[in-house]
Structure formats: C-alpha cells, structure tokens
Backbone as a ProteinNet text record, in pm:
[ID]
protein_1_A
[PRIMARY]
MTDDDSTTIQIKKSLVKELKNIRKYPRETYNETISNLIKTAKESKKRRHYDEFLHKIQQAKMKELWDNEEDEASENA
[TERTIARY]
5126.8	5036.3	4990.7	4860.6	4808.3	4800.5	4779.6	4769	4653	4548.1	4432.8	4465.3	4570	4605.6	4708.3	4756.6	4861.7	4828.2	4902.2	4885.5	5022.7	5030.2	5154.2	5140.5	5242.4	5242.8	5371.6	5368.5	5487.6	5537.7	5663.8	5727.1	5863.1	5911.3	6040	6152.6	6257.4	6372.6	6436.8	6431.7	6488.9	6412.2	6281.9	6202.2	6235.1	6256.6	6297.9	6429.8	6521.5	6650.1	6629.8	6542.6	6513.8	6451.2	6360.6	6299.3	6404.9	6497.9	6606.3	6691.2	6711.2	6794.8	6730.3	6599.3	6533.9	6485.1	6515.8	6476.9	6539.8	6467.2	6520.1	6623.5	6607.6	6703.9	6710.6	6820.3	6843.6	6737	6675.5	6578.9	6434	6418.3	6283.2	6216.3	6091.3	6020.1	5974	5945.2	5891.7	5757.9	5680.8	5552.9	5572.8	5671.4	5700.4	5750.9	5837.8	5892.8	5782.4	5694.9	5585.1	5488.3	5461.1	5374.3	5433	5564.7	5631.1	5620.9	5633.6	5620.6	5479.2	5379.9	5240.8	5216.6	5266.5	5250.4	5314.5	5434.4	5504.8	5427.4	5373.4	5296.9	5171.1	5103.1	4982.1	5015.4	5124.4	5166	5202.4	5270	5308.3	5185.1	5086.8	4962.8	4890.6	4886.4	4823.2	4895.7	5030.9	5108.6	5081.2	5070.2	5042.4	4907.1	4805.8	4673.1	4676	4748.4	4759.9	4831.6	4940.5	5014	4928.2	4850.1	4760.5	4654.1	4601.5	4502.1	4561.8	4682.3	4747.3	4773.7	4816.4	4844.3	4718.4	4605.7	4480.3	4441.2	4458	4426.9	4519.4	4646.9	4744.7	4718.6	4674.7	4645.3	4537.1	4432.6	4322.1	4370.6	4449.4	4499	4594.5	4681.5	4774.2	4699.6	4596.3	4515	4450.3	4401.4	4339.4	4441.7	4563.5	4666.2	4717.3	4733.6	4793.6	4693.3	4572.6	4471.6	4374.2	4419.9	4330.4	4341.4	4240	4231.2	4341.6	4384	4488.4	4618.5	4655.7	4777.5	4765.6	4649.7	4630.1	4633.6	4578.1	4579.7	4722.6	4803.2	4940.7	5025.2	4994.5	5067.7	5036.3	4913	4871.3	4900.4	4951.6	4976.9	5098.2
5543.6	5454.9	5527.9	5528.1	5592.2	5491.2	5540.3	5450.8	5353.5	5393.8	5305.8	5187.6	5201.4	5097.4	4998.5	5018.4	4929.8	4877.4	4774.5	4713.2	4672.5	4641.7	4594.7	4446	4370.5	4227.2	4193.4	4085.7	4039.7	3914.1	3916.9	3798.7	3780.4	3658.2	3626.8	3698	3730.8	3798	3712.4	3582.4	3493.6	3506.3	3529	3547	3681.1	3783.9	3914.6	3898.6	3822.7	3798.5	3727.4	3629.1	3557.9	3650.4	3736.4	3832.5	3925.8	3968.2	4054.9	3982.3	3853.5	3776	3753.1	3760.6	3732.8	3858.2	3974.2	4098.5	4106.7	4169.5	4187.9	4298.8	4397.6	4507	4553.7	4612.7	4643.4	4729.4	4821.4	4909.9	4863.4	4741	4685.7	4676	4718.2	4713.4	4570.4	4545.6	4413.6	4392	4497.7	4488.7	4439.5	4496.9	4454.5	4310.3	4277.3	4141.6	4038.7	4067.1	3974	3967.4	4080.4	4080.9	3993.8	4003.5	3919.5	3771.2	3738.8	3599.2	3546.3	3630	3590.3	3567.8	3658.9	3646.1	3516.1	3488.4	3365.4	3241.7	3243.7	3129.7	3106.2	3213.6	3200.5	3143.4	3192.4	3140.9	2993.5	2956.3	2816.8	2728	2777.8	2702	2681.8	2786.5	2774.3	2670.1	2673.2	2575.3	2433.8	2415.6	2282.5	2232.7	2320.6	2280.4	2242.5	2320	2291.3	2158	2135.2	2009.4	1890.2	1905.9	1798.4	1770.1	1876.5	1861.9	1784.2	1822.7	1751.4	1605.9	1582.2	1445.3	1358.3	1412.9	1336.8	1306	1403.8	1381.3	1275.1	1284.4	1189.2	1048.7	1037.8	905.8	836.3	910.3	850.7	808.4	891.8	860	741.1	736.5	623.7	493.8	501.7	381.9	334.5	430.1	397.1	332.7	384.6	331.5	194.6	175.8	52.8	-58.1	-22.7	-123.8	-136.8	-203	-224.1	-368	-411.4	-551.5	-590.2	-497.5	-528.3	-563.9	-489.5	-521	-653.3	-676.6	-801.9	-921.1	-906.5	-1015.6	-1045.5	-942.1	-967.2	-1025.9	-991.5	-1048	-1196.2	-1236.5	-1374.7	-1462.2	-1404.4	-1480.9	-1568
-2940.7	-2869.4	-2743.3	-2720.5	-2600.1	-2487.7	-2366.8	-2251.8	-2266.1	-2338.2	-2356.6	-2446.9	-2527.9	-2623.1	-2570.1	-2449.7	-2400.2	-2261.1	-2224.1	-2093.7	-2041.5	-1916.5	-1856	-1829	-1868.5	-1839.9	-1766.4	-1691.5	-1621.2	-1689.8	-1726.7	-1784.8	-1718.6	-1723.5	-1661.6	-1736.1	-1663.2	-1721.9	-1830.9	-1812.3	-1914.7	-2046.5	-2038.1	-2159.6	-2225.8	-2144.9	-2198.2	-2274.6	-2217.8	-2283	-2416.5	-2419.8	-2544.3	-2647.6	-2603.9	-2695.7	-2754.1	-2671	-2718.8	-2823.2	-2803.5	-2895.7	-3031.7	-3040.5	-3168.9	-3240.6	-3185	-3251.7	-3390.1	-3483.1	-3618.4	-3623	-3537.7	-3529.2	-3383.8	-3342.2	-3200	-3131.7	-3203.4	-3139.8	-3160.3	-3207.6	-3224.4	-3087	-3079.3	-2951.2	-2921.7	-2795.6	-2760.1	-2830.6	-2844.7	-2913.3	-3057.4	-3127.4	-3264.7	-3268.4	-3174.3	-3169.2	-3146.5	-3051.8	-3022.5	-3140.3	-3203.8	-3322.3	-3432.6	-3452.7	-3553.6	-3518.5	-3391.2	-3347.6	-3374.1	-3346.5	-3369.8	-3518.4	-3600.8	-3746.1	-3795.4	-3747.3	-3786.2	-3741.9	-3621.5	-3569.9	-3653.8	-3692.1	-3774.4	-3911.7	-3972	-4102.5	-4093.8	-3986.7	-3966.4	-3952.1	-3879.1	-3859.6	-3992.4	-4075.5	-4207.5	-4292.2	-4289.2	-4365.5	-4317	-4184.5	-4129.2	-4176.9	-4173.7	-4219.4	-4367.3	-4446.1	-4588.5	-4610.7	-4538.1	-4549.6	-4508.7	-4402.1	-4358.7	-4464.6	-4525.8	-4632.3	-4749.4	-4792.8	-4903.4	-4868.3	-4745.4	-4702.8	-4711.2	-4667	-4673.3	-4817	-4904.6	-5046.2	-5104.1	-5072.2	-5123.6	-5070.9	-4945.9	-4890.2	-4971.6	-5001.7	-5078.7	-5217	-5282.3	-5416.3	-5410.9	-5312.5	-5301.3	-5274.8	-5191.4	-5166.6	-5296.5	-5373.9	-5502.8	-5596.4	-5597.9	-5686.8	-5643.5	-5513.4	-5464.5	-5437.5	-5399.1	-5368.3	-5485.4	-5590.2	-5703.7	-5750.4	-5821.7	-5862.3	-5960	-6046.2	-6142.7	-6073.2	-5972.6	-5898.2	-5826.1	-5765.2	-5695.2	-5789.4	-5908.1	-6007	-6050.2	-6073.4	-6117.9	-6005.2	-5879.7	-5768.3	-5750.2	-5783	-5764.4	-5885.5	-5991.9	-6115.6	-6103.3
[MASK]
+++++++++++++++++++++++++++++++++++++++++++++++++++++++++++++++++++++++++++++

C-alpha cells in the first residue's frame, strides 16, 4: 500500500481493543478487520431487505387466505 492509498484516522483506544478482539487471526491488520466488518454489514443489510421483501409478500398472501368470503360464511353459519 502506498501513502496515496492510506489515511490516518483517530479512534478511541477502547475501539482499538475491540478491533483486536474480533480479528480472525493475530496478525490481521486493522484494514482487514474493518474490511471484514463492512462486508458483514453489507451482507446483513441484503438479508434484511430480502427478509422484508418476503414478509411483504407473505402478508398479502395471508390476507388473501384469511380474509375471504368462504371463511366468513362458515364462521357465520
């Protein structure tokens, strides 16, 4: 990595400690650790969007199944 590709950031020592605790291996760089966190966050976001999409589809289908005239007729019989 060249100097043009990197920057210096300031973070709390407690955050550095947390980053050290979640490394996959002892010599993993902070750059790798943060990249892994970003990848995990993006995957989680995609899963949430997919789950929300399925939930919306299921809501419509459940409404169709439960709110129908046949069920209402049998309930009133």
